[in-house]
Coordinates of C-alpha atoms in Angstrom, one line a residue:
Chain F
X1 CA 0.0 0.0 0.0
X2 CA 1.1 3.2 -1.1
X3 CA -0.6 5.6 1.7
X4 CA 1.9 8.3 1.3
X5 CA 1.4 8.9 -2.0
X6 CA -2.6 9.0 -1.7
X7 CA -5.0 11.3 -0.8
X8 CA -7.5 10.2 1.4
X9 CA -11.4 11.6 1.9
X10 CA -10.2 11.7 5.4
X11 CA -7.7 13.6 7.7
X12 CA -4.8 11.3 8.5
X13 CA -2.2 12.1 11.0
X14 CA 1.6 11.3 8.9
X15 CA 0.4 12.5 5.4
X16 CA 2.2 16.1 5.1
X17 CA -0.1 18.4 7.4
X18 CA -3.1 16.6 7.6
X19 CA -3.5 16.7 10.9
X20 CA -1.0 18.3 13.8
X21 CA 0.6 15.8 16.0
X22 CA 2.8 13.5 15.5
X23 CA 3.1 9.0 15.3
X24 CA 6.9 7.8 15.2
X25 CA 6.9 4.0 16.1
X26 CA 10.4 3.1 16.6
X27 CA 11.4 -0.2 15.9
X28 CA 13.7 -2.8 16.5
X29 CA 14.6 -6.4 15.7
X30 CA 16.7 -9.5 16.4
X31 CA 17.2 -12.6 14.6
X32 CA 17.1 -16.1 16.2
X33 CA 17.7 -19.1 14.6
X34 CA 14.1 -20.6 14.9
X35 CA 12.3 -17.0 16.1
X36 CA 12.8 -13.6 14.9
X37 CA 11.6 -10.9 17.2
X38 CA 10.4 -7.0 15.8
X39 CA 9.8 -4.7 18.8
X40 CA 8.0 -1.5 18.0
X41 CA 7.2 1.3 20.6
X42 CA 4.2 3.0 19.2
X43 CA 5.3 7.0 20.0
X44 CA 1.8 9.0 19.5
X45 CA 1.0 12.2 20.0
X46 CA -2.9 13.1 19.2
X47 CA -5.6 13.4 22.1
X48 CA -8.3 11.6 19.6
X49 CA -6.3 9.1 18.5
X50 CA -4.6 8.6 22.2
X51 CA -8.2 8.4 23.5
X52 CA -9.1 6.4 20.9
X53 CA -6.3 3.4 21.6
X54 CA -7.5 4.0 25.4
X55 CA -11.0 2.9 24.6
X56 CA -9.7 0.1 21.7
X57 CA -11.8 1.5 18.7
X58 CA -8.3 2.1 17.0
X59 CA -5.5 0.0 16.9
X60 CA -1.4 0.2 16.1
X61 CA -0.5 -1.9 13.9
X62 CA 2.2 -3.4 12.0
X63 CA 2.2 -4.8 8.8
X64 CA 5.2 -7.4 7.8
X65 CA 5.8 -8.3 3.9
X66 CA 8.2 -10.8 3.0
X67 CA 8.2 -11.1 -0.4
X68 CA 10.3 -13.6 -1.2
X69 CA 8.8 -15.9 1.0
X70 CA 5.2 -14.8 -0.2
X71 CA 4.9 -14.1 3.9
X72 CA 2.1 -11.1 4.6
X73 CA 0.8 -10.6 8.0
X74 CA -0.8 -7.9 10.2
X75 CA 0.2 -7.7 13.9
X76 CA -2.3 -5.2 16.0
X77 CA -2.0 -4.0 19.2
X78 CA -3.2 -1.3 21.8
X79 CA -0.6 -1.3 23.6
X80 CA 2.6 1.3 22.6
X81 CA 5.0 -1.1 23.0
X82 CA 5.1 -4.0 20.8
X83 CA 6.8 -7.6 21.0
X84 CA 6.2 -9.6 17.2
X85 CA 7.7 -12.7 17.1
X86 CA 7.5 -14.7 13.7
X87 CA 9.2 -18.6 13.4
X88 CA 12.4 -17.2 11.3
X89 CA 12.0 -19.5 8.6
X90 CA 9.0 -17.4 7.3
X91 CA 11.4 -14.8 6.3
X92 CA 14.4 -14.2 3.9
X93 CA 16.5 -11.2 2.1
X94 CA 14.6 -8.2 2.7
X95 CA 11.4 -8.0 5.2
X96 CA 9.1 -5.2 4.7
X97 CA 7.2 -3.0 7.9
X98 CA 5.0 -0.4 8.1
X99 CA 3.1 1.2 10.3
X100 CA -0.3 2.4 10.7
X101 CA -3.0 3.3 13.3
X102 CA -6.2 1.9 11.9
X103 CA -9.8 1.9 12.7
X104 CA -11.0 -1.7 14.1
X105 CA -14.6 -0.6 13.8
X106 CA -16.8 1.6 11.6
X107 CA -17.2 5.0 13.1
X108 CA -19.6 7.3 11.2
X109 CA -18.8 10.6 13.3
X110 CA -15.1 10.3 12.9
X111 CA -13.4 13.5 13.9
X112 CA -9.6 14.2 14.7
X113 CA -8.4 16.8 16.7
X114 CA -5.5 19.1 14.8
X115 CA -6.7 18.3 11.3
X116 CA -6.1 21.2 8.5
X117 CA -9.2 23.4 8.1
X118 CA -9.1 22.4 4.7
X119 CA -10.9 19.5 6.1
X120 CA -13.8 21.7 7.5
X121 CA -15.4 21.0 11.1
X122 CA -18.0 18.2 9.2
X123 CA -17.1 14.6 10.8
X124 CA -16.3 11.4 8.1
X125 CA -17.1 8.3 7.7
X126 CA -14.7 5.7 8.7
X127 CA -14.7 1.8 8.3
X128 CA -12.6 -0.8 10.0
X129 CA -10.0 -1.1 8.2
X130 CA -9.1 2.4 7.5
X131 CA -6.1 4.0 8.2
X132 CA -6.5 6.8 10.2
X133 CA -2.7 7.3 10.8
X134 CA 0.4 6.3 8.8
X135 CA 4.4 5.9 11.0
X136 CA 6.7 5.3 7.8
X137 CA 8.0 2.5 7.0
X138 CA 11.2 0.5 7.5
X139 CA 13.0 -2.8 6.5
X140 CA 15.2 -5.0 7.3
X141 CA 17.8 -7.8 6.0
X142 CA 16.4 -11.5 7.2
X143 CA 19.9 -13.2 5.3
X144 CA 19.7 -16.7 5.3
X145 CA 22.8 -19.4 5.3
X146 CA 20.4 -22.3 3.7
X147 CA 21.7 -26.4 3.7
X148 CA 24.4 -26.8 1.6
X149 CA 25.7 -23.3 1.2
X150 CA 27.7 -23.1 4.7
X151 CA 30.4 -20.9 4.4
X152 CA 29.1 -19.2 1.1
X153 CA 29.6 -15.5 0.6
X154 CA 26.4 -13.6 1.1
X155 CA 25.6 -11.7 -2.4
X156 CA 28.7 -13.5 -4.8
X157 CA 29.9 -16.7 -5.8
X158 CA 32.8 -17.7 -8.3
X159 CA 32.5 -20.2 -10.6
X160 CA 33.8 -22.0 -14.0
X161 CA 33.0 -21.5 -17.2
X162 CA 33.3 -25.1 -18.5
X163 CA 33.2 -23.6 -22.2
X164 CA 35.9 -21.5 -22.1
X165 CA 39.6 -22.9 -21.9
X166 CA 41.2 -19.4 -21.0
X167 CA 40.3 -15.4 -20.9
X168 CA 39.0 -12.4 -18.9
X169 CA 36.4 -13.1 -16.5
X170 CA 32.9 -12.0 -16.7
X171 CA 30.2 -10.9 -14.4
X172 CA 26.5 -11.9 -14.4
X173 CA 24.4 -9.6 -12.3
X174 CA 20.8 -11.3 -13.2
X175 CA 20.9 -13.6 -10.4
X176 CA 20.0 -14.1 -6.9
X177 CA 24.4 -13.5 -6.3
X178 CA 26.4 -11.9 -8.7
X179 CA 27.9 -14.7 -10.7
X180 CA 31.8 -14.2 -11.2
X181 CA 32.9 -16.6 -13.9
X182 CA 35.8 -17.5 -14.5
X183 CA 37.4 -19.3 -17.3
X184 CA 38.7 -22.7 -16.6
X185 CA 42.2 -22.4 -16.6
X186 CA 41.7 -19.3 -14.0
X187 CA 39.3 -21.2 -12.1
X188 CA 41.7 -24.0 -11.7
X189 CA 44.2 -21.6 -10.4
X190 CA 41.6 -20.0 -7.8
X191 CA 40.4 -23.0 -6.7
X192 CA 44.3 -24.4 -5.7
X193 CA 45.5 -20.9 -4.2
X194 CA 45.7 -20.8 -0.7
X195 CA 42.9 -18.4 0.1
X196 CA 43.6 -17.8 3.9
X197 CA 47.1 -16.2 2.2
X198 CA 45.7 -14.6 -0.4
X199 CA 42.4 -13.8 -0.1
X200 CA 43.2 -9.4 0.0
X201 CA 44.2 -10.4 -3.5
X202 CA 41.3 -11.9 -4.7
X203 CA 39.2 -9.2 -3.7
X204 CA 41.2 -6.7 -5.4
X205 CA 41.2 -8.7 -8.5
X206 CA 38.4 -10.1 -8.9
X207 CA 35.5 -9.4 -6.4
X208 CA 36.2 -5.5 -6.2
X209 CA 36.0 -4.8 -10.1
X210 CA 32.6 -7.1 -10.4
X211 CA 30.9 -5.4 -7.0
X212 CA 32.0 -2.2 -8.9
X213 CA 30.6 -3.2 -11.8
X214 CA 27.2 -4.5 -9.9
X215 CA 27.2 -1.1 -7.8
X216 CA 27.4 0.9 -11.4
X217 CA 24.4 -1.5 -12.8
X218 CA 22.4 -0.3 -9.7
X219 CA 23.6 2.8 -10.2
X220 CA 22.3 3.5 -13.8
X221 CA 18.9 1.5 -13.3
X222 CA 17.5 1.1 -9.5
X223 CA 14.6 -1.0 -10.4
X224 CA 16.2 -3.4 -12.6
X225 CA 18.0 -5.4 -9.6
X226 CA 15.6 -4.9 -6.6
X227 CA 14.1 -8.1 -6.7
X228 CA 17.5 -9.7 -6.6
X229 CA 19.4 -11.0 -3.3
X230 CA 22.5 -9.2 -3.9
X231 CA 21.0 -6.2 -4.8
X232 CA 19.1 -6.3 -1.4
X233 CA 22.3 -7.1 0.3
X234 CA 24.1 -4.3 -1.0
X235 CA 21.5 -1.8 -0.4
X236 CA 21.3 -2.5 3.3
X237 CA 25.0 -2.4 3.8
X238 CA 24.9 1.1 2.1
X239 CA 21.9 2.4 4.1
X240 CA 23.6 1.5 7.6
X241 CA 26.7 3.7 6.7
X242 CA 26.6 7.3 6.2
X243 CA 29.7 7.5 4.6
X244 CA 28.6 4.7 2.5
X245 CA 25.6 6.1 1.8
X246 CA 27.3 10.1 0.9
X247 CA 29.4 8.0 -1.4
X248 CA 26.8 6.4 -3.5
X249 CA 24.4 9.5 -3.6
X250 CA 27.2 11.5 -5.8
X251 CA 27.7 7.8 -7.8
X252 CA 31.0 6.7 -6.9
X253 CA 30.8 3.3 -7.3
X254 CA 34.3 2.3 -7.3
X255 CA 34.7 4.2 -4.0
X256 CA 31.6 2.6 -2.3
X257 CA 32.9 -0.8 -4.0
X258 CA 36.6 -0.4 -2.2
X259 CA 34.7 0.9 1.2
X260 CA 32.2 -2.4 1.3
X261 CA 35.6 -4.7 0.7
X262 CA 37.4 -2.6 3.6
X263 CA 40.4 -1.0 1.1
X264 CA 41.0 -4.4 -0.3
X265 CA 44.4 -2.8 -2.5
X266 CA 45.7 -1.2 1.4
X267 CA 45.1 -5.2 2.6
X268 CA 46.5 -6.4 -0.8
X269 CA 49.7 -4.7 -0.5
X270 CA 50.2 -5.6 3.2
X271 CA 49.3 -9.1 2.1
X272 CA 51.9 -9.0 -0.6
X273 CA 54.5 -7.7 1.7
X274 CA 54.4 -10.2 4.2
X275 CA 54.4 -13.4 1.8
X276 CA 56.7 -12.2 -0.9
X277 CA 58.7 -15.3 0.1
X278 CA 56.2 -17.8 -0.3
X279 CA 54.9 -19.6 -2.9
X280 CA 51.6 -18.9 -4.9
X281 CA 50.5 -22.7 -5.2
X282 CA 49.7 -25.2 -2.0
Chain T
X1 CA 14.5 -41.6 6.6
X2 CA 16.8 -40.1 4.1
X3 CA 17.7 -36.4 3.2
X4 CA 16.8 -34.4 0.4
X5 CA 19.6 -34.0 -2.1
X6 CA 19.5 -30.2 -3.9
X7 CA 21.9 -29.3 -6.0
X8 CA 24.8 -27.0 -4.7
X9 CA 24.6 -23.1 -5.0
X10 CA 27.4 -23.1 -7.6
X11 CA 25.9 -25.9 -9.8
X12 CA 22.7 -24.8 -10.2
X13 CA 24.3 -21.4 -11.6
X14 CA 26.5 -23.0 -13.8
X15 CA 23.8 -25.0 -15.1
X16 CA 21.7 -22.0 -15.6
X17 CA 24.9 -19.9 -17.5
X18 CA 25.1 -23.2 -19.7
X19 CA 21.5 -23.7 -21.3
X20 CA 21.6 -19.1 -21.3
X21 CA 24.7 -19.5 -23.6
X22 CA 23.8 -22.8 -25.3
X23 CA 23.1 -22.6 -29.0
X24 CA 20.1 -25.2 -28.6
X25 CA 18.1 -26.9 -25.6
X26 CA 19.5 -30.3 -26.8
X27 CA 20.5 -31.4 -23.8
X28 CA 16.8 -30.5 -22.6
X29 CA 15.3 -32.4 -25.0
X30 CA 16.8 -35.9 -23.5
X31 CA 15.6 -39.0 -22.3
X32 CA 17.7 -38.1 -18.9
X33 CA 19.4 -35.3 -17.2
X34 CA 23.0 -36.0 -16.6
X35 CA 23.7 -34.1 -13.3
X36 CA 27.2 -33.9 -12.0
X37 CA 27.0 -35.6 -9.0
X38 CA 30.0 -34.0 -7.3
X39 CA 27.8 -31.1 -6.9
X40 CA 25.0 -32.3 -5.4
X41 CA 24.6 -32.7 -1.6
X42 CA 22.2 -32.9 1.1
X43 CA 19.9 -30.5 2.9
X44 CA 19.9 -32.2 6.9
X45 CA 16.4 -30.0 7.1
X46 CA 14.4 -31.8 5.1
X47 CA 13.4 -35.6 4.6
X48 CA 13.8 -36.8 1.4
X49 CA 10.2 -38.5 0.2
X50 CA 10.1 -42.1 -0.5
X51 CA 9.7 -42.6 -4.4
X52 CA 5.8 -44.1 -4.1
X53 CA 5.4 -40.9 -2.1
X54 CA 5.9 -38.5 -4.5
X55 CA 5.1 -40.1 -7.9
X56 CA 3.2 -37.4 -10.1
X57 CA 0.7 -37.9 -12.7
X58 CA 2.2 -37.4 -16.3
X59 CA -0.3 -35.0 -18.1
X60 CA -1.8 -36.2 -21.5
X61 CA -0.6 -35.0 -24.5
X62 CA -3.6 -32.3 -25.4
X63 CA -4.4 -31.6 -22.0
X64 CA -1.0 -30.6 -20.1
X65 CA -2.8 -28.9 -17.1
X66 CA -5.1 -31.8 -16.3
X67 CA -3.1 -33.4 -13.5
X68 CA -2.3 -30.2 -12.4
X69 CA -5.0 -30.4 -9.0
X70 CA -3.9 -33.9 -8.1
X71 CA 0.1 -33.2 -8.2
X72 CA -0.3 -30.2 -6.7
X73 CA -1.5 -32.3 -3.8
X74 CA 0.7 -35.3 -4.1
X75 CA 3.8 -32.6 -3.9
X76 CA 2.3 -30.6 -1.1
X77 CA 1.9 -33.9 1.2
X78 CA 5.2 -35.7 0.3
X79 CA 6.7 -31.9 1.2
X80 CA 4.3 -30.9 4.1
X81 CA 7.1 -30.1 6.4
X82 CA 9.0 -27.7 3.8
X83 CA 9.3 -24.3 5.8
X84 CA 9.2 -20.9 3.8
X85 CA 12.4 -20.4 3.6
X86 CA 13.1 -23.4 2.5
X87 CA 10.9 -24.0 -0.4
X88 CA 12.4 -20.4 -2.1
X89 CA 15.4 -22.1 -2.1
X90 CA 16.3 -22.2 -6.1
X91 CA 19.0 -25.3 -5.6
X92 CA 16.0 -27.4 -3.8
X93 CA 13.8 -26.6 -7.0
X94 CA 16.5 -27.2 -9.6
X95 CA 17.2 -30.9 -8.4
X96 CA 13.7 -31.3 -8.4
X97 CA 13.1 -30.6 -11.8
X98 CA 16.3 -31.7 -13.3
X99 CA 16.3 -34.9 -11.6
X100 CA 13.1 -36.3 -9.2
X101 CA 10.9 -35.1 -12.1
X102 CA 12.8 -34.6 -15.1
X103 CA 10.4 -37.5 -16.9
X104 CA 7.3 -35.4 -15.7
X105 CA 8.7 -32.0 -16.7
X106 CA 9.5 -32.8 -20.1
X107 CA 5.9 -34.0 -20.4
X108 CA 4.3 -31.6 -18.8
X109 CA 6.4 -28.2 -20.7
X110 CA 7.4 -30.2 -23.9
X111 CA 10.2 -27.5 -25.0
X112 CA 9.7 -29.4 -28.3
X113 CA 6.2 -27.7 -28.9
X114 CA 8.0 -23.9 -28.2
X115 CA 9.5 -22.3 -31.5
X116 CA 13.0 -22.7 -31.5
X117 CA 14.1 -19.3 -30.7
X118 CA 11.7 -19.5 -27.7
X119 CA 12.8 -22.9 -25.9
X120 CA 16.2 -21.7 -24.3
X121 CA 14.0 -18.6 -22.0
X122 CA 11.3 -21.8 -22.0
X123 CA 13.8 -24.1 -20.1
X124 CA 14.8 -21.2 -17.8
X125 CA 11.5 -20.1 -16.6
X126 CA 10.0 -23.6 -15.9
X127 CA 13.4 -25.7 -14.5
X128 CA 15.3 -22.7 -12.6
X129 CA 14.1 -20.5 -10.0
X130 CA 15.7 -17.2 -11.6
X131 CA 14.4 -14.3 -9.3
X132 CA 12.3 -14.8 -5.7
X133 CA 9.8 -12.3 -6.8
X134 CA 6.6 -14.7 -6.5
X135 CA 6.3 -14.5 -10.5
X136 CA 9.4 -16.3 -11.5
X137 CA 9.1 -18.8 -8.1
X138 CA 5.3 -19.5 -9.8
X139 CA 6.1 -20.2 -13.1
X140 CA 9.5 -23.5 -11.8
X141 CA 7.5 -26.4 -12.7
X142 CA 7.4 -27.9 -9.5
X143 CA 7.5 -25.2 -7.1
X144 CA 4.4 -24.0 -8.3
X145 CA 2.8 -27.2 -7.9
X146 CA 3.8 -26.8 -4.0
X147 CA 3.1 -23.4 -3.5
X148 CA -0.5 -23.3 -4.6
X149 CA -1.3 -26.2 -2.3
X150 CA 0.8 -24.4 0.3
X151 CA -1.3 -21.0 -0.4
X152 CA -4.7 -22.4 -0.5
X153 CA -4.1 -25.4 2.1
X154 CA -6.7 -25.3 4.9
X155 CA -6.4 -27.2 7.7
X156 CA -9.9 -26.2 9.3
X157 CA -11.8 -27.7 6.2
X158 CA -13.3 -30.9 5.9
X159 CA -11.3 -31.4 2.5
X160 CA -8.4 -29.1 3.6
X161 CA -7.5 -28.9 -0.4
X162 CA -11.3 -27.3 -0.7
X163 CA -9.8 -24.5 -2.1
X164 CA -7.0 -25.8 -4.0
X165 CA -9.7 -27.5 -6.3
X166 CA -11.2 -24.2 -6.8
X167 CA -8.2 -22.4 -7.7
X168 CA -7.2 -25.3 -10.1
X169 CA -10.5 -24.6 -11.7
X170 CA -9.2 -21.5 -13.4
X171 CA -5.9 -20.3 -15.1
X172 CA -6.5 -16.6 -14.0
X173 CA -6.4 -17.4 -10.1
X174 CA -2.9 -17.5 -10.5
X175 CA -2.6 -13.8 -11.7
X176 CA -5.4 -12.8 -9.9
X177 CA -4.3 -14.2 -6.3
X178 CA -0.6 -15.4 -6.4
X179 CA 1.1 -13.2 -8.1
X180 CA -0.5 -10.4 -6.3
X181 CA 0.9 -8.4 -2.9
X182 CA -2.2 -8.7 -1.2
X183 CA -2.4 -12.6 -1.9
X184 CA 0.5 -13.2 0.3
X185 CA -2.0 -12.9 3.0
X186 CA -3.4 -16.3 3.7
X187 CA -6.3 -15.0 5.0
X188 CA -7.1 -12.9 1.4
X189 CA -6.7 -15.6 -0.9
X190 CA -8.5 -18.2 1.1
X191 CA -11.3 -15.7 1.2
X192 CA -11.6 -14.8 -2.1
X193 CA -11.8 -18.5 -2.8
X194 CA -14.3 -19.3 -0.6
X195 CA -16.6 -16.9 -1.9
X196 CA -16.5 -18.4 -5.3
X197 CA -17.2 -21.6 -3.7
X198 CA -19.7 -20.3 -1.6
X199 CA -21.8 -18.5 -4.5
X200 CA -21.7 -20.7 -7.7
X201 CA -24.6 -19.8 -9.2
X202 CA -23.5 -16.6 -9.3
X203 CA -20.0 -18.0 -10.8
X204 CA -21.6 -20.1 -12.8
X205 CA -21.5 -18.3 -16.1
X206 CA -18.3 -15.8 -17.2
X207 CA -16.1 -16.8 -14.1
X208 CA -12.9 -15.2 -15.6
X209 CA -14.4 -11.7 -15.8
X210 CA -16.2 -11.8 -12.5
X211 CA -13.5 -12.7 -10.6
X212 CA -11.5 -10.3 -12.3
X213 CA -14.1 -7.6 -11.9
X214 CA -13.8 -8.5 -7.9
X215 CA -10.2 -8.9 -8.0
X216 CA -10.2 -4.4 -9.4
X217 CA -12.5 -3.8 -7.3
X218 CA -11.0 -5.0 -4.2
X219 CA -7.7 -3.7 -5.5
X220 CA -8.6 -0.4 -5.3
X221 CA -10.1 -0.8 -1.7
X222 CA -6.6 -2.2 -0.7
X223 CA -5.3 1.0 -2.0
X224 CA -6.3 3.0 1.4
X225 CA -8.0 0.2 3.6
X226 CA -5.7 -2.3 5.3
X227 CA -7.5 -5.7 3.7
X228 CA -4.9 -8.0 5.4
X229 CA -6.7 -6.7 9.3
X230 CA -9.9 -7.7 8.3
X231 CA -11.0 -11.1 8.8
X232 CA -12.4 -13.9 6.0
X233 CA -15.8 -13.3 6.8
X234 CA -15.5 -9.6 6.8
X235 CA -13.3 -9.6 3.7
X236 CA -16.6 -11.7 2.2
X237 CA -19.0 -9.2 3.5
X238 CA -16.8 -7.0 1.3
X239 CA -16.4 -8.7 -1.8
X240 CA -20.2 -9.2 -1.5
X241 CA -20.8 -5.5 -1.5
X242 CA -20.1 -6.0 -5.2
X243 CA -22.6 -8.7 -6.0
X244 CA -24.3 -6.7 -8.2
X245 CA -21.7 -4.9 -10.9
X246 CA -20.5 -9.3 -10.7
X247 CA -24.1 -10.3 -11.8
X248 CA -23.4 -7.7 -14.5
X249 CA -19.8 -8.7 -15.6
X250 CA -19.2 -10.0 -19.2
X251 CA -15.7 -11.1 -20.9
X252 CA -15.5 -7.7 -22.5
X253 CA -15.6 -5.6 -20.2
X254 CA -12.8 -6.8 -17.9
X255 CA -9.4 -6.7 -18.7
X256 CA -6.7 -7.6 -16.9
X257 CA -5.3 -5.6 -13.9
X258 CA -1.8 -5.3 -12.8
X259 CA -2.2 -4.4 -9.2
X260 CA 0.0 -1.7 -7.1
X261 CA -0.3 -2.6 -3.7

C-alpha cells in the first residue's frame, strides 16, 4: 500500500499536514535461529487518536511483507510497545514493515483533533480497516545461510565456465548472487591458491571490479535489480553507513565498492609484503 | 529416513549460464538429465520423500494442465514439512526438476512444442528458480505445484484442499491471487476462494471476468483500507458488496489488472 502517495477523503495524521501531531513508532529487531523478534514502541501524539487506543476502537499496527517468501501478515496491538515474534523461517533477504494506526470498527462521526481546516469542522465516515494514521516504513535484512551453502559469501559466488579454456572473466548480475565466472584455466588456479594467504588479493582482482561493476548497474537503473538478493544485500550495507551512503548519492561506485571490501588494495599490498617469500601454489 | 539432495549453490548457476549461452536446448530435449553428481549434496532440514510418495501424474498430450490439481496435492503432502524459507530455495527446486521429475517435466512443458528461438527462455522459466519475486518462483514447474497447495491449504476444512480444487478450476487465479501483494496474506486468498465456492450460481456463467471484476474492485479498496486486518468473513462481506456490478460482468468488459499494492 502506497498511503503516502494517496489522498484520502479523510484527515490522516503522517500524510504532510493533515493533521498536527505526530506517530513515530520506533522499531527494533533480532534474529534467532528458529524465532525472529520486531519490537515497536508506538510513539503518539494526538488526544483523539490517544483516547481512541484508550478505549480500543483504534489499533497500532504493524504490517510485515516478506516477499520472497510470499509471507504477509498484520500484527495489531493497543498497547505502545510492541513484541512480534514470527518462526524465522518465514522470512528471507529483505522484510518489509509499516506502520499504521487503523480503525477496528466503523465510526460514522469520525473527527480528529488538529486536522487542517481544509478539512472543515464536518465529521467522516470511517470503516474498520481504515487508516487513520500512517508511522513510515522500515526494513530489514532476514539473510539466510540455507543447507548446503555453509560458508558461502552472502551476495557472490565464483564459478567455471566449462566452455571457455582461458580469458577475462565476466560478471553476471541477473541472479539471486552476482555470478563471477571464471574461465577454466583461471578457475583452476583459484580453486588451488591458498585463500587464507591470499584472499586481500582476490578481492582486489576479482571481487572488487565485479561489485564495482554491480554497484554501477544499480547505479544506472535502481529498479532493474531490486528483486534480486544481492541487490538487497548491497542496499542494506549502504543504508547502515553514512559514509557509504554520501558515497553512493554522488555515484561513486568504485569508492563505495573499495569501502564495502574494507580498502581491499591497502590489505593487498600488506598481504603481498608479508608473503613475498612464499609460494603462490599449495 | 533419508535427506533431500539439492543441487549445490554453484551448480545450479552454472547450469543456468550453460542452457543461457547454449546454442540449442538439446541437452533438454533428452531422455535423462546427466547431473554432475559432485555437486549435489544434502539438505539435513528436510526428509527426502520415499519414491511411491511422490510419484506425479504425467499430463496427457492435449491436455498438459489436467493433473495439475492432483500433483499439486501429491507434492504438497510428500513436502508438508518444507518451511518458507526453504521452499524459495532455487538449488531445492533445480534438483527437483532436473532430476526427481525430469520425466514429468518434459511432459508436462514439452520444449519441443515452443519455437525454437523460444525454448532456451522456455527451459529457464520452468526448471530454474531465476528471481524470488513470486512470478518467476510461480512459473518453476514444481514449485508451483507446492506453492499453490501451500497457499490455498486449509487445515480447518473438511477437505483441507477445498480450495486448491477451486483455484485449479481456473488459469487466472494465479494472476489474480498469487502473483498479487495482497495474496500473500493467507487470509485474502482463502477468502476470495471461498466466496466463489460459496456463491456458484452466481459464478456459474463468465467466471474469468467476474473474478477479475472483484479482484479491481478490491484492488482499489486495498489502495487506502488495510485488507490484510480484516477477517475472511469480513473480507466476504466486502467482496459481496459487489454482488451486483459481478451479476453484471461479461468477458469484454474486464481486462486484466496489474495491481499496485
Amino acid at each position: 500500500m502506497k498511503i503516502s502517495e494517496l489522498k484520502l477523503p479523510y484527515p490522516v495524521l503522517g500524510l504532510g499536514d493533515e493533521v498536527s501531531g505526530d506517530y513515530s513508532p520506533i522499531w527494533g529487531f533480532d534474529i534467532g535461529k528458529s524465532v525472529t523478534i520486531i519490537t515497536v514502541k508506538h510513539s503518539l501524539n494526538n488526544s483523539t487518536l490517544e483516547k481512541f487506543i484508550k478505549s480500543k476502537s483504534v489499533s497500532f499496527c504493524t504490517e510485515v511483507h516478506c516477499p520472497h517468501t510470499v509471507f504477509r501478515k498484520i500484527f495489531k496491538t493497543t498497547d505502545s510497545e510492541q513484541t512480534i515474534s514470527i518462526d524465522s523461517n518465514h522470512l528471507r533477504d529483505k522484510v518489509l514493515l509499516t506502520f499504521f494506526i487503523i480503525a477496528t470498527q466503523d465510526n460514522e462521526k469520525y473527527i480528529i483533533d488538529g486536522s487542517n481546516q481544509d478539512f472543515g469542522d464536518e465529521p467522516f465516515l470511517v470503516e474498520k480497516g481504515d487508516v487513520l494514521a500512517y508511522g513510515g516504513k522500515a526494513d530489514f535484512m532476514a539473510e539466510k545461510d540455507l543447507e548446503g551453502l555453509k560458508g558461502s559469501h552472502p551476495f557472490l559466488i565464483i564459478i567455471e565456465d566449462e566452455n571457455r579454456k582461458e580469458g577475462p572473466f565476466e560478471v553476471e548480475l541477473d541472479n539471486h548472487k552476482l555470478n563471477i565466472v571464471l574461465s577454466k584455466k583461471d578457475y583452476k588456479a583459484y580453486v588451488n591458491l591458498p585463500h587464507k594467504i591470499w584472499s586481500p588479493l582476490l578481492h582486489t582482482s576479482l571481487v572488487l571490479p565485479a561489485l564495482a561493476q554491480a554497484l554501477q548497474a544499480m547505479k544506472n537503473d535502481p529498479d532493474a535489480f531490486s528483486d534480486l538478493a544481492w541487490c538487497q544485500v548491497l542496499e542494506k550495507k549502504m543504508q547502515e553507513d553514512m559514509e557509504l551512503m554520501r558515497l553512493w548519492s554522488q555515484g561513486k561506485a568504485l569508492q563505495v565498492a573499495q569501502l564495502l571490501l574494507q580498502e581491499p588494495l591497502t590489505r593487498a599490498f600488506a598481504c603481498l609484503e608479508q608473503n613475498q617469500d612464499l609460494p603462490t601454489n599449495s | 529416513m533419508a535427506k533431500q539432495s539439492i543441487f549445490t549453490e554453484k551448480y545450479t548457476s552454472t547450469l543456468l549460464r550453460e542452457i543461457l549461452s547454449a546454442k540449442d536446448a538439446s541437452r533438454y530435449l533428452r531422455r535423462n538429465f546427466s547431473a554432475n553428481k559432485d555437486y549435489i549434496v544434502s539438505n539435513l532440514h528436510i526428509e527426502q520423500p520415499t519414491p511411491q510418495e511422490i510419484q506425479l501424474q504425467m499430463p496427457p498430450e492435449k491436455n498438459l494442465s489436467f493433473y495439475d490439481c492432483e500433483n499439486s496435492i501429491r507434492i504438497h503432502e510428500a513436502y508438508k514439512d518444507l518451511s518458507l524459507t526453504q521452499a524459495t530455495d532455487p538449488n531445492f527446486w533445480a534438483y527437483l526438476s532436473h532430476i526427481t521429475f525430469w520425466d514429468y517435466m518434459r511432459k508436462r512443458y514439452p520444449i519441443e512444442r515452443q519455437p525454437q528461438d523460444k525454448q532456451i527462455e522456455y527451459i529457464t522459466r520452468h526448471w530454474f528458480v531465476r528471481s524470488l519475486n513470486s512470478r518467476k518462483l510461480f512459473e518453476h514447474g514444481i514449485a508451483f505445484l507446492w506453492w499453490t497447495a501451500h497457499r490455498t491449504y486449509d487445515s480447518t476444512r473438511e477437505d483441507p484442499y477445498e480450495l486448491t480444487r477451486e483455484f485449479f478450476t481456473m488459469q487466472d487465479y494465479i494472476r489474480l491471487i498469487l502473483e498479487q501483494s495482497i495474496g500473500h496474506n493467507e487470509t485474502y486468498t482463502h477468502a476470495f476462494l471461498e466466496y466463489v465456492v460459496e456463491n456458484p450460481k452466481l459464478f456459474n456463467e463468465q467466471k474469468n471476468a467476474k473474478a477479475r471484476l472483484l479482484n479491481r474492485r478490491m484492488n482499489l479498496e486495498g489502495g487506502f483500507k488495510i485488507l490484510c486486518l480484516l477477517s475472511k468473513e469480513e473480507l466476504k462481506q466486502r467482496f459481496s458488496n459487489y454482488h451486483d456490478e459481478i451479476v453484471k460482468a461479461r468477458r469484454e468488459n474486464t481486462a486484466p489488472s496489474k495491481v499496485e499494492e
